[in-house]
Short mmCIF file of C-alpha atoms in Angstrom, two decimals:
data_model
loop_
_atom_site.label_atom_id
_atom_site.label_comp_id
_atom_site.label_asym_id
_atom_site.label_seq_id
_atom_site.Cartn_x
_atom_site.Cartn_y
_atom_site.Cartn_z
CA UNK A 1 64.41 -22.39 57.56
CA UNK A 2 65.03 -26.28 57.31
CA UNK A 3 64.29 -28.19 54.66
CA UNK A 4 62.73 -25.59 51.80
CA UNK A 5 62.41 -25.38 48.23
CA UNK A 6 62.70 -22.04 47.65
CA UNK A 7 65.16 -19.02 48.56
CA UNK A 8 62.42 -16.82 49.13
CA UNK A 9 62.33 -16.92 52.97
CA UNK A 10 64.46 -15.59 55.51
CA UNK A 11 64.16 -16.77 59.44
CA UNK A 12 65.14 -14.22 62.37
CA UNK A 13 65.68 -15.06 65.91
CA UNK A 14 65.34 -12.71 68.70
CA UNK A 15 66.38 -13.96 72.33
CA UNK A 16 66.00 -12.12 75.51
CA UNK A 17 68.90 -11.82 77.70
CA UNK A 18 67.02 -14.33 80.45
CA UNK A 19 66.99 -17.24 77.60
CA UNK A 20 63.89 -18.63 78.54
CA UNK A 21 61.69 -16.91 75.65
CA UNK A 22 62.16 -16.15 71.78
CA UNK A 23 60.48 -14.18 69.34
CA UNK A 24 60.77 -16.16 65.34
CA UNK A 25 60.22 -13.83 62.75
CA UNK A 26 59.82 -15.62 59.01
CA UNK A 27 60.28 -13.34 56.54
CA UNK A 28 59.34 -13.96 52.81
CA UNK A 29 56.82 -13.78 49.60
CA UNK A 30 53.79 -15.64 50.56
CA UNK A 31 53.15 -16.44 47.25
CA UNK A 32 56.15 -18.53 47.09
CA UNK A 33 54.77 -20.66 49.98
CA UNK A 34 53.54 -24.34 48.87
CA UNK A 35 51.84 -26.83 50.99
CA UNK A 36 53.64 -30.16 51.46
CA UNK A 37 53.13 -33.37 53.29
CA UNK A 38 54.68 -34.09 56.77
CA UNK A 39 58.70 -34.21 55.81
CA UNK A 40 58.82 -37.93 57.71
CA UNK A 41 55.74 -39.63 55.87
CA UNK A 42 56.41 -42.35 53.48
CA UNK A 43 52.73 -43.08 52.57
CA UNK A 44 50.57 -40.15 53.34
CA UNK A 45 50.18 -37.46 50.74
CA UNK A 46 48.02 -35.15 52.61
CA UNK A 47 49.04 -31.73 53.35
CA UNK A 48 50.65 -31.11 57.13
CA UNK A 49 49.73 -28.46 58.80
CA UNK A 50 51.35 -27.58 62.24
CA UNK A 51 49.09 -27.19 65.18
CA UNK A 52 49.43 -24.87 68.05
CA UNK A 53 49.67 -25.47 71.46
CA UNK A 54 46.27 -24.11 71.96
CA UNK A 55 44.72 -27.47 70.40
CA UNK A 56 46.96 -29.93 72.95
CA UNK A 57 45.30 -27.15 75.45
CA UNK A 58 41.69 -28.07 74.22
CA UNK A 59 42.26 -31.54 73.86
CA UNK A 60 43.30 -32.19 77.57
CA UNK A 61 40.02 -29.87 78.56
CA UNK A 62 38.24 -32.85 77.29
CA UNK A 63 38.92 -34.95 80.15
CA UNK A 64 38.09 -38.78 79.68
CA UNK A 65 36.06 -38.16 76.48
CA UNK A 66 36.85 -40.60 73.78
CA UNK A 67 39.20 -39.12 71.08
CA UNK A 68 36.07 -39.29 68.46
CA UNK A 69 34.10 -37.38 70.62
CA UNK A 70 36.28 -35.02 71.75
CA UNK A 71 37.22 -34.57 68.13
CA UNK A 72 33.38 -33.73 67.12
CA UNK A 73 33.39 -31.66 70.25
CA UNK A 74 36.36 -29.60 69.19
CA UNK A 75 34.88 -29.04 65.60
CA UNK A 76 32.09 -27.23 66.73
CA UNK A 77 34.66 -24.29 67.51
CA UNK A 78 36.39 -24.20 63.81
CA UNK A 79 36.47 -20.72 63.30
CA UNK A 80 37.02 -21.38 59.30
CA UNK A 81 39.66 -19.81 56.96
CA UNK A 82 43.37 -20.58 57.23
CA UNK A 83 43.69 -20.06 60.86
CA UNK A 84 41.34 -23.15 61.55
CA UNK A 85 44.28 -25.42 60.39
CA UNK A 86 46.19 -24.64 63.43
CA UNK A 87 43.82 -24.26 66.29
CA UNK A 88 41.36 -27.26 65.37
CA UNK A 89 42.98 -31.08 65.55
CA UNK A 90 44.02 -32.28 62.04
CA UNK A 91 41.88 -35.54 62.80
CA UNK A 92 40.32 -38.15 65.60
CA UNK A 93 43.91 -39.99 65.52
CA UNK A 94 45.82 -36.83 66.49
CA UNK A 95 43.36 -36.47 69.43
CA UNK A 96 44.54 -40.24 70.41
CA UNK A 97 48.14 -39.06 70.29
CA UNK A 98 47.83 -36.39 72.13
CA UNK A 99 45.72 -37.90 74.86
CA UNK A 100 47.77 -41.25 75.05
CA UNK A 101 51.18 -38.81 75.26
CA UNK A 102 49.44 -37.22 78.39
CA UNK A 103 48.57 -40.56 80.06
CA UNK A 104 52.03 -41.80 79.45
CA UNK A 105 53.40 -38.87 81.02
CA UNK A 106 51.52 -38.85 84.58
CA UNK A 107 50.93 -42.59 84.44
CA UNK A 108 52.69 -43.11 87.94
CA UNK A 109 51.96 -45.70 90.64
CA UNK A 110 50.45 -44.05 93.42
CA UNK A 111 51.91 -44.97 97.18
CA UNK A 112 49.58 -47.84 98.11
CA UNK A 113 49.88 -49.77 95.07
CA UNK A 114 53.69 -49.58 95.85
CA UNK A 115 53.67 -50.88 98.62
CA UNK A 116 50.84 -53.66 98.16
CA UNK A 117 53.36 -54.68 95.82
CA UNK A 118 56.21 -54.93 98.06
CA UNK A 119 54.05 -56.77 100.78
CA UNK A 120 52.73 -59.14 97.74
CA UNK A 121 56.58 -59.86 97.28
CA UNK A 122 57.29 -60.39 100.39
CA UNK A 123 54.38 -62.82 100.83
CA UNK A 124 55.02 -65.14 97.85
CA UNK A 125 58.75 -64.93 97.87
CA UNK A 126 61.28 -66.63 96.50
CA UNK A 127 59.16 -66.02 93.55
CA UNK A 128 59.78 -62.39 93.55
CA UNK A 129 63.57 -62.39 93.46
CA UNK A 130 63.68 -58.51 93.76
CA UNK A 131 61.84 -55.35 93.50
CA UNK A 132 62.57 -51.68 93.55
CA UNK A 133 60.38 -48.78 93.11
CA UNK A 134 62.53 -45.92 92.85
CA UNK A 135 64.11 -44.31 90.59
CA UNK A 136 62.00 -46.47 88.08
CA UNK A 137 59.73 -49.99 88.79
CA UNK A 138 61.99 -53.15 88.63
CA UNK A 139 60.32 -56.24 89.31
CA UNK A 140 62.28 -59.96 88.62
CA UNK A 141 60.17 -62.81 89.17
CA UNK A 142 60.92 -66.43 88.30
CA UNK A 143 59.88 -69.66 89.37
CA UNK A 144 62.24 -71.18 92.20
CA UNK A 145 62.06 -74.55 91.43
CA UNK A 146 63.07 -73.99 87.60
CA UNK A 147 65.93 -71.89 88.48
CA UNK A 148 68.73 -74.66 88.23
CA UNK A 149 67.01 -76.13 85.00
CA UNK A 150 67.74 -72.93 82.96
CA UNK A 151 71.46 -73.45 83.66
CA UNK A 152 71.21 -76.21 81.09
CA UNK A 153 70.64 -75.96 77.60
CA UNK A 154 67.29 -74.69 76.31
CA UNK A 155 65.44 -74.08 73.48
CA UNK A 156 63.81 -70.61 72.89
CA UNK A 157 60.92 -70.56 70.97
CA UNK A 158 59.47 -67.30 69.48
CA UNK A 159 57.85 -65.47 66.75
CA UNK A 160 60.16 -64.75 63.83
CA UNK A 161 61.44 -61.18 64.97
CA UNK A 162 62.48 -62.05 67.89
CA UNK A 163 65.97 -64.14 68.83
CA UNK A 164 66.56 -65.15 72.89
CA UNK A 165 70.02 -66.54 71.61
CA UNK A 166 71.46 -63.06 71.57
CA UNK A 167 70.79 -62.50 75.25
CA UNK A 168 70.80 -66.11 76.83
CA UNK A 169 73.97 -68.25 76.03
CA UNK A 170 72.91 -71.52 76.84
CA UNK A 171 69.69 -71.03 74.36
CA UNK A 172 68.97 -71.86 71.13
CA UNK A 173 66.62 -69.92 69.27
CA UNK A 174 63.93 -71.83 67.16
CA UNK A 175 60.60 -70.08 65.40
CA UNK A 176 56.95 -70.90 66.36
CA UNK A 177 55.18 -72.88 63.61
CA UNK A 178 51.80 -71.41 64.50
CA UNK A 179 53.69 -67.75 64.10
CA UNK A 180 54.90 -68.87 60.39
CA UNK A 181 51.54 -70.24 59.49
CA UNK A 182 50.33 -66.82 60.35
CA UNK A 183 52.69 -64.86 58.30
CA UNK A 184 51.21 -66.56 55.24
CA UNK A 185 47.45 -65.76 56.08
CA UNK A 186 48.78 -62.16 56.70
CA UNK A 187 50.40 -61.90 53.40
CA UNK A 188 47.10 -63.31 51.94
CA UNK A 189 44.87 -60.78 53.43
CA UNK A 190 46.53 -58.20 52.66
CA UNK A 191 47.65 -58.89 49.09
CA UNK A 192 44.22 -60.33 47.54
CA UNK A 193 41.18 -61.77 47.95
CA UNK A 194 41.32 -65.40 48.45
CA UNK A 195 38.67 -68.04 49.51
CA UNK A 196 38.74 -69.92 52.55
CA UNK A 197 39.43 -73.22 50.70
CA UNK A 198 42.75 -71.26 49.44
CA UNK A 199 43.69 -70.28 52.96
CA UNK A 200 43.69 -74.10 53.79
CA UNK A 201 45.58 -74.94 50.85
CA UNK A 202 48.45 -72.37 51.43
CA UNK A 203 48.72 -73.66 55.02
CA UNK A 204 48.69 -77.20 54.12
CA UNK A 205 51.81 -75.97 51.76
CA UNK A 206 53.75 -74.22 54.35
CA UNK A 207 53.39 -77.07 56.81
CA UNK A 208 54.63 -79.59 53.90
CA UNK A 209 57.61 -77.34 53.40
CA UNK A 210 58.15 -77.29 57.14
CA UNK A 211 58.17 -80.97 57.38
CA UNK A 212 60.97 -81.55 54.83
CA UNK A 213 63.76 -84.20 56.49
CA UNK A 214 67.01 -82.05 54.50
CA UNK A 215 68.01 -79.16 52.99
CA UNK A 216 67.74 -80.60 49.79
CA UNK A 217 64.23 -81.91 50.61
CA UNK A 218 63.24 -78.30 51.41
CA UNK A 219 64.59 -76.74 48.58
CA UNK A 220 62.80 -79.43 46.28
CA UNK A 221 59.27 -79.04 47.88
CA UNK A 222 60.04 -75.23 47.80
CA UNK A 223 60.70 -75.41 43.93
CA UNK A 224 57.71 -77.65 43.37
CA UNK A 225 55.41 -75.02 45.22
CA UNK A 226 56.39 -71.76 43.23
CA UNK A 227 56.03 -73.99 39.90
CA UNK A 228 52.72 -75.26 41.13
CA UNK A 229 49.14 -74.07 41.05
CA UNK A 230 48.65 -73.44 44.87
CA UNK A 231 47.84 -69.73 45.30
CA UNK A 232 49.70 -67.48 46.95
CA UNK A 233 52.89 -69.70 46.27
CA UNK A 234 52.73 -69.44 42.36
CA UNK A 235 52.62 -65.86 42.81
CA UNK A 236 55.99 -63.89 42.07
CA UNK A 237 55.40 -61.07 44.76
CA UNK A 238 54.39 -63.57 47.49
CA UNK A 239 57.75 -65.79 46.13
CA UNK A 240 59.81 -62.58 46.77
CA UNK A 241 58.26 -61.81 50.04
CA UNK A 242 59.24 -65.34 51.42
CA UNK A 243 62.29 -65.82 50.12
CA UNK A 244 63.24 -61.97 51.67
CA UNK A 245 61.66 -62.49 54.92
CA UNK A 246 60.82 -66.15 55.54
CA UNK A 247 63.39 -68.41 53.84
CA UNK A 248 66.01 -67.84 56.27
CA UNK A 249 64.65 -68.53 59.44
CA UNK A 250 63.11 -71.70 58.12
CA UNK A 251 66.13 -73.35 57.00
CA UNK A 252 67.72 -72.01 60.20
CA UNK A 253 65.21 -72.02 62.96
CA UNK A 254 62.34 -74.08 61.88
CA UNK A 255 62.58 -76.78 59.33
CA UNK A 256 61.78 -80.45 60.70
CA UNK A 257 65.70 -81.02 60.01
CA UNK A 258 66.74 -78.33 62.22
CA UNK A 259 64.28 -79.53 64.92
CA UNK A 260 65.65 -82.89 64.75
CA UNK A 261 69.21 -81.87 65.19
CA UNK A 262 68.28 -80.17 68.45
CA UNK A 263 66.58 -83.44 69.62
CA UNK A 264 63.19 -82.55 69.28
CA UNK A 265 61.55 -86.07 69.89
CA UNK A 266 58.88 -85.56 66.85
CA UNK A 267 60.24 -82.51 64.28
CA UNK A 268 57.08 -82.89 62.14
CA UNK A 269 54.64 -81.67 64.53
CA UNK A 270 56.68 -78.69 64.73
CA UNK A 271 57.28 -76.12 67.84
CA UNK A 272 55.36 -73.69 69.25
CA UNK A 273 55.18 -70.97 72.36
CA UNK A 274 51.93 -72.19 73.83
CA UNK A 275 53.30 -71.23 77.22
CA UNK A 276 53.77 -67.09 76.19
CA UNK A 277 50.35 -67.47 74.26
CA UNK A 278 48.76 -68.21 77.62
CA UNK A 279 50.92 -65.31 79.39
CA UNK A 280 49.70 -62.89 76.43
CA UNK A 281 45.97 -64.02 77.22
CA UNK A 282 46.32 -63.63 81.10
CA UNK A 283 47.81 -60.05 80.45
CA UNK A 284 44.81 -59.05 78.01
CA UNK A 285 42.48 -60.42 80.35
CA UNK A 286 44.08 -58.16 83.21
CA UNK A 287 43.94 -55.07 80.89
CA UNK A 288 40.32 -55.75 79.40
CA UNK A 289 39.21 -55.85 83.05
CA UNK A 290 41.14 -52.76 84.03
CA UNK A 291 43.13 -54.86 86.68
CA UNK A 292 46.30 -52.91 85.82
CA UNK A 293 47.60 -52.71 89.29
CA UNK A 294 51.25 -53.98 90.08
CA UNK A 295 50.42 -56.17 92.99
CA UNK A 296 47.40 -57.77 91.00
CA UNK A 297 49.87 -58.44 87.77
CA UNK A 298 52.58 -60.17 90.79
CA UNK A 299 50.03 -62.50 91.93
CA UNK A 300 49.05 -63.24 88.13
CA UNK A 301 52.39 -64.02 86.65
CA UNK A 302 52.92 -66.21 90.48
CA UNK A 303 49.92 -68.34 89.63
CA UNK A 304 50.59 -68.68 85.80
CA UNK A 305 54.41 -69.69 86.51
CA UNK A 306 52.86 -72.23 89.39
CA UNK A 307 50.76 -73.42 86.93
CA UNK A 308 52.91 -74.50 84.10
CA UNK A 309 55.74 -75.98 86.54
CA UNK A 310 53.11 -78.28 87.98
CA UNK A 311 52.25 -79.52 84.34
CA UNK A 312 56.00 -80.07 84.00
CA UNK A 313 56.40 -82.22 87.11
CA UNK A 314 53.10 -84.28 86.36
CA UNK A 315 55.45 -85.28 83.40
CA UNK A 316 57.63 -87.22 85.76
CA UNK A 317 54.34 -89.26 86.37
CA UNK A 318 53.25 -89.78 83.03
CA UNK A 319 49.95 -87.26 83.48
CA UNK A 320 48.79 -84.03 82.49
CA UNK A 321 49.87 -82.73 79.25
CA UNK A 322 53.60 -83.99 79.05
CA UNK A 323 54.78 -87.36 79.42
CA UNK A 324 58.40 -88.75 79.62
CA UNK A 325 59.60 -90.20 76.05
CA UNK A 326 60.86 -93.76 75.76
CA UNK A 327 64.79 -92.87 76.34
CA UNK A 328 64.07 -91.09 79.54
CA UNK A 329 61.52 -93.65 80.84
CA UNK A 330 64.21 -94.57 83.38
CA UNK A 331 63.23 -91.19 85.17
CA UNK A 332 59.54 -92.40 85.85
CA UNK A 333 58.14 -91.66 89.43
CA UNK A 334 55.64 -93.58 91.36
CA UNK A 335 52.20 -91.84 91.47
CA UNK A 336 52.07 -92.66 94.96
CA UNK A 337 54.93 -89.60 95.52
CA UNK A 338 52.92 -86.96 93.40
CA UNK A 339 52.23 -84.00 95.74
CA UNK A 340 48.96 -82.60 96.14
CA UNK A 341 49.30 -79.28 94.85
CA UNK A 342 46.39 -76.55 94.34
CA UNK A 343 46.75 -74.31 90.99
CA UNK A 344 44.92 -72.11 89.33
CA UNK A 345 44.03 -72.57 85.63
CA UNK A 346 45.54 -69.53 83.36
CA UNK A 347 41.90 -68.85 81.95
CA UNK A 348 40.55 -68.23 85.61
CA UNK A 349 43.34 -66.41 86.83
CA UNK A 350 42.05 -63.02 85.98
CA UNK A 351 38.38 -63.84 87.77
CA UNK A 352 40.41 -65.42 90.82
CA UNK A 353 42.42 -62.17 91.40
CA UNK A 354 38.58 -59.99 91.02
CA UNK A 355 37.16 -62.24 93.56
CA UNK A 356 40.06 -62.08 96.02
CA UNK A 357 40.45 -59.29 98.36
CA UNK A 358 43.84 -59.20 100.44
CA UNK A 359 43.35 -58.40 103.93
CA UNK A 360 46.35 -56.70 105.83
CA UNK A 361 45.92 -56.66 109.56
CA UNK A 362 48.38 -53.82 110.88
CA UNK A 363 48.52 -50.38 109.83
CA UNK A 364 51.52 -48.61 110.64
CA UNK A 365 52.92 -45.29 109.08
CA UNK A 366 56.38 -43.54 108.36
CA UNK A 367 57.34 -40.49 106.38
CA UNK A 368 60.32 -40.29 104.25
CA UNK A 369 62.37 -37.09 102.56
CA UNK A 370 60.55 -38.51 99.30
CA UNK A 371 57.31 -38.51 100.76
CA UNK A 372 54.75 -39.50 103.42
CA UNK A 373 54.08 -42.99 103.24
CA UNK A 374 51.44 -45.10 105.03
CA UNK A 375 53.02 -48.95 104.78
CA UNK A 376 50.37 -51.86 105.42
CA UNK A 377 52.46 -54.34 107.55
CA UNK A 378 51.23 -57.95 107.13
CA UNK A 379 52.72 -61.03 109.56
CA UNK A 380 54.58 -63.61 107.27
CA UNK A 381 52.99 -66.26 106.09
CA UNK A 382 55.90 -68.62 107.13
CA UNK A 383 58.46 -67.79 109.87
CA UNK A 384 61.35 -68.60 107.76
CA UNK A 385 60.60 -65.62 104.99
CA UNK A 386 63.60 -63.34 104.94
CA UNK A 387 63.51 -59.90 106.56
CA UNK A 388 62.03 -57.24 104.38
CA UNK A 389 64.34 -54.41 103.94
CA UNK A 390 63.48 -51.06 103.37
CA UNK A 391 65.59 -47.92 102.36
CA UNK A 392 63.60 -44.78 103.33
CA UNK A 393 65.86 -42.25 101.27
CA UNK A 394 63.41 -42.12 98.16
CA UNK A 395 64.61 -45.88 97.24
CA UNK A 396 62.82 -48.79 98.14
CA UNK A 397 64.27 -52.36 97.72
CA UNK A 398 63.09 -55.37 98.64
CA UNK A 399 65.90 -58.16 99.43
CA UNK A 400 66.70 -61.68 101.43
CA UNK A 401 68.81 -61.16 104.39
#
């Protein structure tokens, strides 16, 4: 009977010949039964009671009610006694989990969304390099103008948990300083009450360590901090956490002496993944505005890529966010050569998508063994765009010919 703490129980299984149904019968001494927490639980000490399928059906019958509202509604049917532990949800979290799993199971893209995504991909080619709709959604996007540059050695900047160098041979993985500073703050929030001034001092101390110009200087500064009076650096728990989780990343992927070796012009200013933060914000805005259709997301990524490529391009003219360092002054271009190009700021991308309506001119319908599909066909924006190829046998693929 699985993991048990007594030999006073037996389990008997009876199967029908067709193998579709079974009867499981437990025999034993009721007085030997002991309530226990879930076997996979590491923190919770509350007793675990398995819910019947009736609970799942009742939760899904609540429709679009919020988890807390659904939980309160189901509590009104509580019969009391032992049976209530199996036919009433354990807590609002269980209700939310049931709803989430059901939504994920039924989360498929309708036919209009799929075809619109193909048409958007066709219109903004070559930004969309590949799009497939069956058996799984697969979309590969990249800015055409930076493909050649990606073949050169690049610095991959991320948080500590992700190391992109495992997947790209021509990259060196570095850690974003902002994430390291945030790690210090998060530890302080979870392990005591600190004043705002103590937070500021702790962050300054972290920057002091990161700005070390050698391994020797780093170790010396770390030692002085752990023996000083700056919270939480003088806390043994924090010191243990830092050595265990952050130390190796700092000396191999973040400290100023590491950045200097990788050619960072001003290593004491650190590195950050601001471009990724802009991407995260755009995705958050899309979700907050309930814009989750594939075609809208593709357009958002296109606008974002165009914005950052434009800023990098302007750096060759010493205007905008980036400028050429002294050793690359020979690459400076005349501002007269800077072409006009309309871009959308990251903060305005979602607003622009909401206000933009895509109108398709011609309307054709086709059918396939997989489904009856209506396809909206738009005339190409440019005459030299590649042909749009669809395989109707339950697989739709866009590719250049």
